[in-house]
Coordinates of C-alpha atoms in Angstrom, one line a residue:
Chain A
M1 CA 89.7 129.9 29.0
T2 CA 91.1 132.1 31.8
E3 CA 87.9 131.4 33.7
L4 CA 88.6 127.7 33.4
I5 CA 92.1 128.2 34.6
F6 CA 91.1 130.2 37.6
Q7 CA 88.4 127.6 38.4
A8 CA 91.1 124.9 38.1
I9 CA 93.4 126.7 40.5
Y10 CA 90.5 127.1 43.0
S11 CA 89.6 123.4 42.8
G12 CA 93.2 122.5 43.2
L13 CA 93.6 124.6 46.3
L14 CA 90.6 123.0 47.9
Q15 CA 92.0 119.5 47.0
G16 CA 95.3 120.6 48.6
G17 CA 93.7 120.8 52.0
S18 CA 93.3 117.0 52.3
Y19 CA 96.7 116.4 50.7
A20 CA 98.2 118.6 53.5
L21 CA 96.5 116.5 56.2
I22 CA 97.9 113.3 54.7
A23 CA 101.4 114.7 54.2
L24 CA 101.5 116.1 57.7
G25 CA 100.7 112.6 59.2
L26 CA 103.5 111.1 57.2
A27 CA 105.9 113.9 58.2
L28 CA 105.0 113.7 61.9
V29 CA 105.8 110.0 62.1
F30 CA 109.0 110.5 60.2
G31 CA 109.9 113.2 62.6
T32 CA 109.6 111.2 65.8
M33 CA 110.6 107.8 64.5
K34 CA 112.6 108.4 61.4
V35 CA 110.4 105.9 59.7
I36 CA 108.4 106.5 56.6
N37 CA 105.1 104.7 56.9
L38 CA 104.4 103.4 53.4
A39 CA 101.0 102.2 54.6
H40 CA 99.9 105.8 55.4
G41 CA 98.0 106.3 52.2
E42 CA 96.3 103.0 52.8
L43 CA 95.2 104.2 56.3
V44 CA 93.6 107.2 54.6
L45 CA 91.9 105.0 52.1
L46 CA 90.6 102.8 55.0
A47 CA 88.9 105.8 56.5
A48 CA 87.4 106.6 53.1
Y49 CA 86.0 103.1 52.8
I50 CA 84.6 103.3 56.3
A51 CA 82.8 106.4 55.3
Y52 CA 81.4 104.4 52.3
A53 CA 80.4 101.5 54.5
V54 CA 78.7 103.6 57.1
E55 CA 76.9 105.6 54.4
S56 CA 75.6 102.6 52.5
A57 CA 74.7 100.6 55.6
F58 CA 72.8 103.3 57.5
N59 CA 71.9 105.6 54.7
V60 CA 73.4 108.6 56.4
S61 CA 75.8 111.3 55.4
P62 CA 79.5 110.2 55.3
I63 CA 80.3 112.9 57.8
V64 CA 78.5 110.8 60.4
A65 CA 81.3 108.2 59.8
I66 CA 84.0 110.5 61.1
P67 CA 84.0 109.1 64.7
V68 CA 84.0 105.5 63.4
A69 CA 86.8 106.3 61.0
L70 CA 88.8 108.0 63.8
V71 CA 88.5 104.9 66.0
V72 CA 89.3 102.4 63.3
V73 CA 92.2 104.3 61.7
C74 CA 93.8 105.2 65.1
I75 CA 93.7 101.6 66.2
S76 CA 95.2 100.6 62.8
A77 CA 97.9 103.2 63.2
L78 CA 98.7 101.9 66.6
L79 CA 98.9 98.4 65.3
V80 CA 101.3 99.6 62.6
Y81 CA 103.3 101.4 65.4
L82 CA 103.5 98.2 67.5
L83 CA 104.8 96.2 64.5
V84 CA 107.3 98.9 63.4
D85 CA 108.5 99.1 67.0
R86 CA 109.4 95.5 67.0
I87 CA 112.1 96.1 64.4
K88 CA 115.4 96.7 66.1
K89 CA 118.0 96.0 63.4
D90 CA 118.4 98.1 60.2
R91 CA 115.3 100.0 61.2
E92 CA 115.3 102.5 58.3
L93 CA 115.1 100.0 55.5
N94 CA 113.4 97.1 57.3
S95 CA 110.6 99.4 58.4
L96 CA 110.1 100.4 54.8
I97 CA 109.7 96.8 53.8
L98 CA 107.4 96.1 56.7
T99 CA 105.1 99.1 56.1
Y100 CA 105.1 98.3 52.4
G101 CA 103.9 94.8 53.3
I102 CA 101.2 96.2 55.6
G103 CA 100.1 98.5 52.8
V104 CA 99.7 95.6 50.5
M105 CA 97.7 93.8 53.1
I106 CA 95.4 96.8 53.7
T107 CA 94.8 97.3 50.0
N108 CA 93.9 93.7 49.5
A109 CA 91.8 93.6 52.6
I110 CA 89.8 96.5 51.2
L111 CA 89.6 94.7 47.9
L112 CA 88.3 91.6 49.6
I113 CA 85.7 93.4 51.8
W114 CA 84.5 96.2 49.4
K115 CA 85.4 94.8 46.0
A116 CA 87.3 96.6 43.2
D117 CA 84.5 98.9 42.1
I118 CA 84.9 102.7 42.1
R119 CA 82.8 104.2 44.9
S120 CA 81.6 107.8 45.5
T121 CA 79.1 109.4 47.9
K122 CA 75.4 109.4 47.1
S123 CA 74.7 112.4 49.4
A124 CA 73.2 115.1 47.2
W125 CA 73.6 117.7 50.0
L126 CA 77.4 117.3 50.0
Q127 CA 77.6 117.5 46.2
D128 CA 75.5 120.7 46.0
A129 CA 77.3 123.6 44.4
V130 CA 78.6 126.5 46.5
V131 CA 79.3 129.7 44.5
L132 CA 81.9 132.1 45.8
G133 CA 82.1 135.0 43.4
P134 CA 83.2 133.5 40.1
F135 CA 84.2 130.2 41.6
Y136 CA 82.3 127.0 41.9
S137 CA 82.8 124.0 44.2
M138 CA 80.9 121.3 45.9
R139 CA 79.7 121.9 49.4
S140 CA 81.9 119.0 50.6
E141 CA 85.0 120.4 48.9
L142 CA 84.8 123.8 50.6
G143 CA 83.6 122.4 53.9
F144 CA 86.4 119.9 54.2
F145 CA 89.0 122.5 53.0
I146 CA 87.9 124.8 55.9
L147 CA 87.9 121.8 58.3
S148 CA 91.5 120.9 57.2
L149 CA 92.6 124.5 57.8
V150 CA 91.1 124.3 61.3
L151 CA 92.8 121.0 61.9
M152 CA 96.1 122.4 60.8
G153 CA 95.6 125.3 63.1
L154 CA 94.9 123.0 66.0
L155 CA 97.9 120.9 65.1
W156 CA 100.1 124.0 65.0
W157 CA 98.7 125.0 68.4
W158 CA 99.3 121.5 69.8
L159 CA 102.8 121.3 68.5
S160 CA 103.9 124.7 69.8
K161 CA 101.9 125.1 73.0
S162 CA 101.0 121.7 74.5
W163 CA 103.5 119.6 76.4
Y164 CA 103.1 116.5 74.2
G165 CA 103.3 118.5 71.1
R166 CA 106.5 120.1 72.2
A167 CA 107.8 116.7 73.2
V168 CA 107.1 115.5 69.7
R169 CA 109.1 118.4 68.3
A170 CA 111.9 117.9 70.8
V171 CA 112.3 114.2 69.9
A172 CA 112.2 115.0 66.2
S173 CA 115.0 117.5 66.4
N174 CA 117.2 115.7 68.9
R175 CA 116.3 112.4 70.4
D176 CA 119.1 112.1 72.9
A177 CA 118.7 115.6 74.2
A178 CA 115.0 115.1 74.5
K179 CA 115.6 111.9 76.6
L180 CA 117.9 113.9 78.9
M181 CA 115.0 116.4 79.4
G182 CA 112.8 113.6 80.7
I183 CA 110.8 112.9 77.6
N184 CA 110.0 109.3 76.9
P185 CA 110.5 108.9 73.2
R186 CA 108.2 105.9 73.0
T187 CA 105.3 108.0 74.3
T188 CA 105.9 110.6 71.7
E189 CA 106.2 108.0 69.0
I190 CA 102.8 106.6 69.9
V191 CA 101.3 110.1 70.1
S192 CA 102.7 110.9 66.7
F193 CA 101.2 107.8 65.2
V194 CA 97.8 108.5 66.8
V195 CA 97.8 112.1 65.6
A196 CA 98.8 110.9 62.1
G197 CA 95.8 108.5 62.3
I198 CA 93.5 111.3 63.3
L199 CA 94.6 113.5 60.3
A200 CA 94.3 110.4 58.0
A201 CA 90.8 109.7 59.2
F202 CA 89.6 113.2 58.4
A203 CA 91.4 113.2 55.1
G204 CA 89.9 109.8 54.1
V205 CA 86.3 110.9 54.9
A206 CA 87.0 114.1 52.9
L207 CA 88.3 112.2 49.9
Y208 CA 85.2 110.0 49.9
S209 CA 82.9 113.0 50.3
Y210 CA 84.0 114.9 47.2
G211 CA 85.8 112.3 45.1
V212 CA 85.9 108.7 44.0
I213 CA 87.7 106.0 45.7
Q214 CA 89.1 102.6 44.7
P215 CA 91.5 100.1 46.2
P216 CA 94.7 101.2 44.4
L217 CA 94.3 104.8 45.5
G218 CA 96.1 104.2 48.9
H219 CA 99.4 103.6 47.1
A220 CA 99.0 106.8 45.1
L221 CA 98.2 108.8 48.2
T222 CA 101.4 107.7 49.9
V223 CA 103.3 108.8 46.9
K224 CA 101.6 112.2 46.9
A225 CA 102.2 112.7 50.5
F226 CA 105.8 111.9 49.9
I227 CA 106.1 114.3 47.0
I228 CA 104.6 117.0 49.2
T229 CA 107.2 116.4 51.9
V230 CA 109.9 116.7 49.3
L231 CA 108.4 119.9 48.0
A232 CA 108.1 121.3 51.5
G233 CA 111.5 120.4 52.6
V234 CA 111.9 119.3 56.2
G235 CA 109.3 120.5 58.3
S236 CA 107.0 123.3 59.0
I237 CA 103.2 123.1 58.8
P238 CA 103.0 126.2 56.5
G239 CA 105.6 124.6 54.3
V240 CA 103.6 121.3 54.0
L241 CA 100.4 123.3 53.4
A242 CA 102.1 125.3 50.6
G243 CA 103.5 122.1 49.1
A244 CA 100.1 120.4 49.2
L245 CA 98.3 123.4 47.7
L246 CA 100.9 123.6 45.0
L247 CA 100.5 119.9 44.2
G248 CA 96.7 120.2 44.1
V249 CA 96.9 123.2 41.8
V250 CA 99.4 121.6 39.4
E251 CA 97.2 118.5 39.2
A252 CA 94.1 120.5 38.6
L253 CA 95.7 122.6 35.9
T254 CA 97.0 119.4 34.2
V255 CA 93.6 117.9 34.2
T256 CA 92.1 121.1 32.8
L257 CA 94.7 122.0 30.2
L258 CA 96.0 118.5 29.2
S259 CA 94.3 115.3 30.2
S260 CA 93.1 113.7 33.4
A261 CA 95.3 110.7 32.8
L262 CA 98.4 112.8 33.1
Q263 CA 97.4 114.0 36.6
E264 CA 99.9 111.8 38.4
I265 CA 102.7 112.7 36.0
A266 CA 102.2 116.4 36.8
G267 CA 103.1 115.7 40.5
M268 CA 106.1 113.7 39.4
G269 CA 107.3 116.5 37.1
L270 CA 107.1 119.0 39.9
F271 CA 108.9 116.5 42.2
L272 CA 111.8 116.0 39.7
L273 CA 112.1 119.7 39.1
V274 CA 112.5 120.3 42.8
L275 CA 115.0 117.5 43.1
F276 CA 117.1 118.9 40.3
V277 CA 116.9 122.6 41.1
M278 CA 116.3 122.8 44.9
P279 CA 117.2 119.5 46.5
N280 CA 116.3 120.8 49.9
G281 CA 112.8 121.5 48.9
L282 CA 111.0 124.8 48.2
F283 CA 110.7 125.8 51.8
G284 CA 113.4 123.8 53.7
T285 CA 117.0 124.2 54.5
A286 CA 117.8 121.0 56.4
A287 CA 119.7 118.3 54.5
R288 CA 118.3 115.1 53.2
R289 CA 121.4 114.2 51.3
G290 CA 124.0 111.7 52.3
Chain B
M1 CA 136.3 67.6 43.4
D2 CA 135.1 69.2 46.6
A3 CA 131.6 69.0 47.8
R4 CA 130.8 72.5 46.5
R5 CA 131.7 71.6 42.9
I6 CA 129.7 68.3 43.1
S7 CA 126.6 70.1 44.4
V8 CA 126.9 72.7 41.6
V9 CA 127.2 69.9 39.0
L10 CA 124.3 68.0 40.5
A11 CA 122.1 71.2 40.5
M12 CA 123.0 71.8 36.8
V13 CA 122.1 68.2 36.0
V14 CA 118.8 68.5 37.8
M15 CA 117.9 71.8 36.2
Y16 CA 118.9 71.1 32.7
I17 CA 118.2 67.4 32.3
A18 CA 116.1 65.9 35.1
V19 CA 113.4 68.7 35.3
P20 CA 112.7 68.8 31.5
L21 CA 112.7 65.0 31.3
L22 CA 110.5 64.4 34.3
L23 CA 108.2 67.3 34.2
G24 CA 108.5 68.4 30.5
S25 CA 105.3 66.8 29.5
N26 CA 103.3 68.4 32.2
L27 CA 102.5 71.8 30.7
Y28 CA 100.9 73.3 33.8
V29 CA 103.8 72.5 36.0
M30 CA 106.3 73.8 33.4
S31 CA 104.4 77.1 33.1
L32 CA 104.4 77.5 36.9
L33 CA 108.2 76.8 36.9
V34 CA 108.9 79.2 34.1
A35 CA 106.9 82.0 35.7
S36 CA 108.4 81.4 39.1
I37 CA 112.0 81.3 37.8
A38 CA 111.3 84.5 35.9
I39 CA 110.2 86.2 39.1
G40 CA 113.3 84.7 40.7
G41 CA 115.4 86.5 38.1
V42 CA 113.7 89.8 39.1
A43 CA 114.2 89.0 42.8
L44 CA 117.9 88.4 42.1
A45 CA 118.2 91.8 40.4
W46 CA 116.3 93.4 43.2
A47 CA 118.6 91.8 45.8
L48 CA 121.7 92.9 43.9
L49 CA 120.5 96.5 44.2
G50 CA 119.6 96.0 47.8
N51 CA 122.6 94.0 48.9
L52 CA 125.4 95.6 46.9
G53 CA 123.9 99.0 46.3
G54 CA 122.2 99.3 49.7
M55 CA 119.0 100.6 48.0
V56 CA 115.5 99.2 48.6
S57 CA 113.4 99.5 45.4
F58 CA 109.6 99.4 45.3
G59 CA 109.6 100.1 41.6
H60 CA 111.1 97.2 39.8
A61 CA 107.8 96.9 37.9
A62 CA 109.1 99.9 36.0
F63 CA 112.1 98.1 34.6
F64 CA 110.1 95.0 34.0
G65 CA 107.5 96.9 32.0
V66 CA 110.0 98.9 30.0
G67 CA 112.0 95.8 29.1
S68 CA 108.9 94.0 28.0
Y69 CA 107.5 96.9 25.9
V70 CA 110.9 97.7 24.2
S71 CA 111.4 94.1 23.2
A72 CA 107.9 93.5 22.1
L73 CA 107.8 96.7 20.0
L74 CA 111.2 96.1 18.4
T75 CA 110.2 92.6 17.3
M76 CA 106.7 93.6 16.1
K77 CA 107.4 97.0 14.5
L78 CA 111.0 96.7 13.3
G79 CA 111.4 93.0 12.9
V80 CA 114.4 92.7 15.2
P81 CA 115.2 89.0 16.1
V82 CA 113.7 88.0 19.4
F83 CA 116.8 87.2 21.3
A84 CA 118.5 90.4 20.2
A85 CA 115.4 92.3 21.1
M86 CA 115.4 90.8 24.6
L87 CA 118.9 92.1 25.1
L88 CA 117.8 95.5 23.8
G89 CA 114.8 95.3 26.2
G90 CA 117.4 95.1 29.0
V91 CA 119.3 98.1 27.6
G92 CA 116.0 100.0 27.4
A93 CA 115.3 99.4 31.0
A94 CA 118.8 100.5 31.9
V95 CA 118.3 103.6 29.9
A96 CA 115.0 104.2 31.7
S97 CA 116.9 104.0 34.9
I98 CA 118.8 107.0 33.9
A99 CA 115.7 109.0 34.6
M100 CA 116.0 107.7 38.2
L101 CA 119.6 109.0 38.7
P102 CA 118.6 112.2 40.4
T103 CA 117.0 110.0 43.1
L104 CA 120.4 108.5 43.9
R105 CA 121.3 111.5 45.9
L106 CA 118.4 110.8 48.2
K107 CA 119.0 108.4 51.0
G108 CA 117.1 105.4 52.3
P109 CA 113.4 106.1 52.5
Y110 CA 113.5 109.0 50.1
F111 CA 115.1 106.9 47.4
A112 CA 112.6 104.0 48.0
L113 CA 109.7 106.3 47.7
A114 CA 111.0 108.1 44.6
I115 CA 111.4 104.8 42.8
L116 CA 107.9 103.8 43.8
A117 CA 106.6 106.9 42.2
Y118 CA 108.6 106.2 39.0
A119 CA 106.9 102.8 38.5
Q120 CA 103.5 104.6 38.5
I121 CA 104.7 107.2 36.0
F122 CA 106.0 104.6 33.6
R123 CA 102.7 102.7 33.7
I124 CA 100.8 105.9 32.9
L125 CA 103.2 106.7 30.0
A126 CA 102.7 103.3 28.5
T127 CA 98.9 103.8 28.8
E128 CA 98.9 107.3 27.3
W129 CA 101.5 106.9 24.5
K130 CA 98.9 105.2 22.4
S131 CA 100.5 105.6 19.0
V132 CA 103.5 103.5 20.1
T133 CA 102.3 101.2 22.8
G134 CA 98.7 100.6 21.7
G135 CA 97.5 102.2 24.9
S136 CA 95.4 100.2 27.4
G137 CA 94.3 97.8 24.7
G138 CA 97.7 96.4 24.9
L139 CA 99.8 94.4 22.3
S140 CA 98.8 90.9 21.3
S141 CA 100.5 88.3 19.2
I142 CA 104.0 89.3 20.3
P143 CA 106.4 86.9 18.5
R144 CA 107.4 83.8 20.5
L145 CA 110.9 82.6 21.0
P146 CA 112.3 81.3 17.7
E147 CA 113.4 77.9 16.5
I148 CA 117.1 77.8 16.1
A149 CA 119.0 74.8 14.6
G150 CA 116.0 72.5 14.9
F151 CA 115.4 73.3 18.5
D152 CA 112.2 75.1 19.3
F153 CA 112.9 77.7 22.0
G154 CA 109.3 78.7 22.0
S155 CA 108.1 75.3 23.3
K156 CA 107.5 74.9 27.1
I157 CA 110.8 73.1 27.5
G158 CA 112.6 75.6 25.3
N159 CA 111.2 78.5 27.4
Y160 CA 112.2 76.8 30.5
L161 CA 115.8 76.3 29.4
V162 CA 116.1 79.9 28.2
I163 CA 114.9 81.4 31.5
V164 CA 117.0 79.0 33.6
S165 CA 120.0 80.0 31.5
I166 CA 119.3 83.7 31.8
V167 CA 118.9 83.5 35.6
L168 CA 122.1 81.4 35.9
I169 CA 124.1 83.9 33.8
F170 CA 122.7 86.8 36.0
A171 CA 123.7 84.9 39.1
L172 CA 127.3 84.5 37.7
I173 CA 127.4 88.2 36.8
Y174 CA 126.2 89.0 40.4
Q175 CA 128.9 86.8 41.8
R176 CA 131.6 88.4 39.7
I177 CA 130.5 91.9 40.7
R178 CA 130.5 90.9 44.4
A179 CA 133.9 89.3 44.2
S180 CA 135.5 92.2 42.2
H181 CA 137.0 95.3 43.8
Y182 CA 133.7 97.1 43.1
G183 CA 132.1 94.6 45.4
T184 CA 134.6 95.4 48.1
A185 CA 133.9 99.1 47.7
L186 CA 130.2 98.5 47.8
R187 CA 130.5 96.5 51.0
A188 CA 132.5 99.2 52.5
M189 CA 129.8 101.7 51.5
H190 CA 127.3 99.6 53.3
D191 CA 129.2 100.2 56.6
S192 CA 130.0 103.9 56.0
E193 CA 129.3 105.7 52.8
D194 CA 131.2 108.8 54.0
A195 CA 134.3 106.9 55.0
T196 CA 134.3 105.1 51.6
R197 CA 134.1 108.4 49.8
V198 CA 136.9 109.8 51.8
V199 CA 139.3 107.0 50.6
G200 CA 138.5 108.0 47.0
V201 CA 135.6 105.8 45.9
N202 CA 133.0 107.4 43.7
S203 CA 130.1 106.1 45.6
T204 CA 127.4 107.7 43.5
L205 CA 128.9 106.2 40.3
L206 CA 129.0 102.8 41.9
K207 CA 125.4 103.0 43.1
A208 CA 124.4 104.2 39.6
M209 CA 126.1 101.2 38.1
M210 CA 124.3 98.8 40.4
L211 CA 121.0 100.5 39.4
F212 CA 121.9 100.0 35.7
V213 CA 122.8 96.4 36.2
S214 CA 119.7 95.7 38.2
A215 CA 117.5 97.5 35.7
F216 CA 119.1 95.7 32.8
M217 CA 118.5 92.3 34.3
T218 CA 114.9 93.1 35.2
G219 CA 114.4 94.4 31.7
V220 CA 115.7 91.2 30.0
I221 CA 113.4 89.1 32.2
G222 CA 110.4 91.4 31.4
A223 CA 111.3 91.0 27.7
F224 CA 111.4 87.2 28.0
N225 CA 108.1 87.3 29.7
A226 CA 106.5 89.3 26.9
H227 CA 107.7 86.8 24.3
Y228 CA 106.7 83.9 26.6
I229 CA 103.1 84.9 27.1
N230 CA 102.8 86.8 23.7
F231 CA 100.6 89.5 25.2
L232 CA 101.2 92.8 26.9
E233 CA 99.1 95.6 28.4
P234 CA 100.2 98.5 30.7
D235 CA 98.3 97.2 33.8
Y236 CA 100.0 93.8 33.4
G237 CA 103.5 94.9 32.3
F238 CA 103.8 97.5 35.0
S239 CA 101.7 95.6 37.5
G240 CA 102.7 96.2 41.2
L241 CA 103.0 92.5 41.4
W242 CA 106.4 92.7 39.6
S243 CA 107.6 94.8 42.4
T244 CA 105.9 93.0 45.3
L245 CA 106.6 89.4 44.4
P246 CA 110.4 89.8 44.0
I247 CA 110.6 91.6 47.3
V248 CA 108.8 88.9 49.1
A249 CA 110.9 86.3 47.4
A250 CA 114.2 88.0 48.1
I251 CA 113.4 88.7 51.7
F252 CA 112.1 85.1 52.1
G253 CA 115.1 83.5 50.5
G254 CA 117.6 85.9 52.1
Y255 CA 118.5 89.0 50.1
R256 CA 122.1 88.9 51.1
T257 CA 122.7 85.7 49.2
I258 CA 122.8 85.2 45.5
L259 CA 120.6 82.2 44.9
G260 CA 118.3 82.7 47.9
P261 CA 116.0 85.1 46.1
V262 CA 115.6 82.7 43.2
I263 CA 114.8 79.7 45.5
G264 CA 112.6 82.0 47.5
A265 CA 110.8 83.1 44.3
V266 CA 110.1 79.5 43.2
F267 CA 108.7 78.6 46.7
V268 CA 106.7 81.8 47.2
Y269 CA 105.3 81.8 43.7
L270 CA 104.2 78.2 43.9
V271 CA 102.6 78.6 47.3
D272 CA 100.9 81.8 46.0
Q273 CA 99.5 80.1 42.9
L274 CA 98.6 76.8 44.4
V275 CA 97.6 77.6 47.9
F276 CA 96.8 81.3 48.4
K277 CA 95.0 81.7 45.1
S278 CA 92.8 78.7 45.6
F279 CA 91.2 80.0 48.7
I280 CA 91.4 83.8 48.0
P281 CA 91.0 84.1 44.3
S282 CA 91.1 87.9 44.1
G283 CA 93.1 89.8 46.7
H284 CA 95.4 86.8 47.4
Q285 CA 98.2 89.4 47.6
I286 CA 97.1 90.0 51.1
M287 CA 99.0 86.8 52.0
L288 CA 102.1 88.1 50.3
G289 CA 101.9 91.3 52.3
A290 CA 101.5 89.2 55.5
L291 CA 104.4 87.0 54.5
L292 CA 106.6 90.0 53.9
A293 CA 105.6 91.7 57.1
G294 CA 106.1 88.5 59.0
M295 CA 109.5 87.8 57.5
V296 CA 110.8 91.3 58.3
L297 CA 109.6 91.0 61.8
F298 CA 110.8 87.6 62.7
S299 CA 113.7 86.8 60.3
P300 CA 114.9 89.9 58.4
T301 CA 117.9 88.1 56.9
G302 CA 115.6 85.6 55.3
L303 CA 114.1 82.2 56.1
L304 CA 116.5 80.1 54.1
P305 CA 119.7 81.5 55.8
W306 CA 117.9 81.0 59.1
I307 CA 117.1 77.3 58.3
V308 CA 120.7 76.8 57.1
E309 CA 122.0 78.3 60.3
K310 CA 119.8 76.0 62.5
F311 CA 120.8 73.0 60.4
K312 CA 124.5 73.8 60.9
R313 CA 124.1 74.4 64.6
S314 CA 122.3 71.1 65.2
R315 CA 125.0 69.3 63.2
N316 CA 127.8 71.0 65.0
A317 CA 126.3 70.5 68.4
P318 CA 128.0 67.9 70.5
A319 CA 126.0 64.7 70.5

């Protein structure tokens, strides 16, 4: 039993890597634009389906699909940005309704193009077991987990060292002051959407490479990303990573100890607990309250 | 009598007498009407929460589903009369909304997302709590609306009259709340919640009350729907469609008006069923998503208010 539990914790941690990428995209866009992109999970799912399409059309590994997914998802993210940018009045609420509508459109477009069936990769190489001491995982799980850590490292470097990254942070913390320093907020908004798209593309291909995908999943991913940002509080990459790993572990433990159907409730339970006990998140101090 | 009164009376005559007399024999049209008005009721409840409470909900499917399950189970397992059970279904949904109270201290996008998550949780609960809900197999042969004093409320016309009356009563309740001093306080909160709190309004309590009322209304409609179609399963009762359609309808009809969402629902539902569904059988929701996005972009206050505005302007314009 303890072996099972340790194995579940390990699998959950690996799963958390992709969750972190998704949540970081959501948080980045929220940072610069104060807009929650409810279609974010759908963008991730779009990348996953592109991996499926490329795999089944050319009979290659889904990893080959990453460049295609990057292009398509970034263009889609830009389109979402252009639409959101058109909203001038009551932006906070109207952008929610708008991106919700876009999410419904993407989900149903996926349904129309790729049907409602559950899909998973046929690549045996990706599904091969990797044994690390007492722990088992698929090659794809471990590989994409490492990749997501690398991406988060790059993101951290970009946000703290590069000019654009620092501009993104400046706009997120004080828009007016950033403008006075000669930063064009529009540019940083576009940049944040594109970076969120890049992270979403990797996460989507990862999800397809080690899991199963189906059209309603996009919605669930948005909810998960949101739960993670609540867990993490406002802000930091390590916080989001910790929140994502926690969610992954809690989900995996629920599946192992209780039932796979209760997986989503586990995340919600965690979410409610944090709301009740620590309304500013596990790692945050800034206020979200009115 | 002023023009307003006359139009109200006319509308009542059309709804209660003309429609049943003219269309009553056409079962297909009547079923479309009943379904669209039911969605109109949910849209009205959604708009009440959005307009008065300032909260955007993406999870009204939760209230709809809870209401339908509570009512169906009460009639089937405990033999509660259908109309009483429908009311209790609304109460059940309001009770379920208590679970959402902690989210009230979240603002804007955080609240919207939290309530979205809740809808999923309720669906999973209904699927997993097999001993009570029958699990994913669902409940069949849910009792229909009864026959009272020789009039069969379970007939197509009976169903129609019941749902029209429910939605009308809800519209009256909505209007009363808006006109009361609670409505004034809620409008003030819309401008500045902090300032309203400073003058001694318990804003969280008011928002909670709007959530209860909205949940109750949605629950009653869900309960009606369960007795109307006599069948229920988690994926249907908690379907995302019960969240999406009312939002589209309310935005389309103008969510700051009382009857706009209902009229919007009738229009959107009929177009969805008759037009969208005929050329995109599965995945026709893509059109709803497009409609929603288009509405928010081009006319966020709703298409109906926009048309009325144009109409007024062209009438007032000097000839």
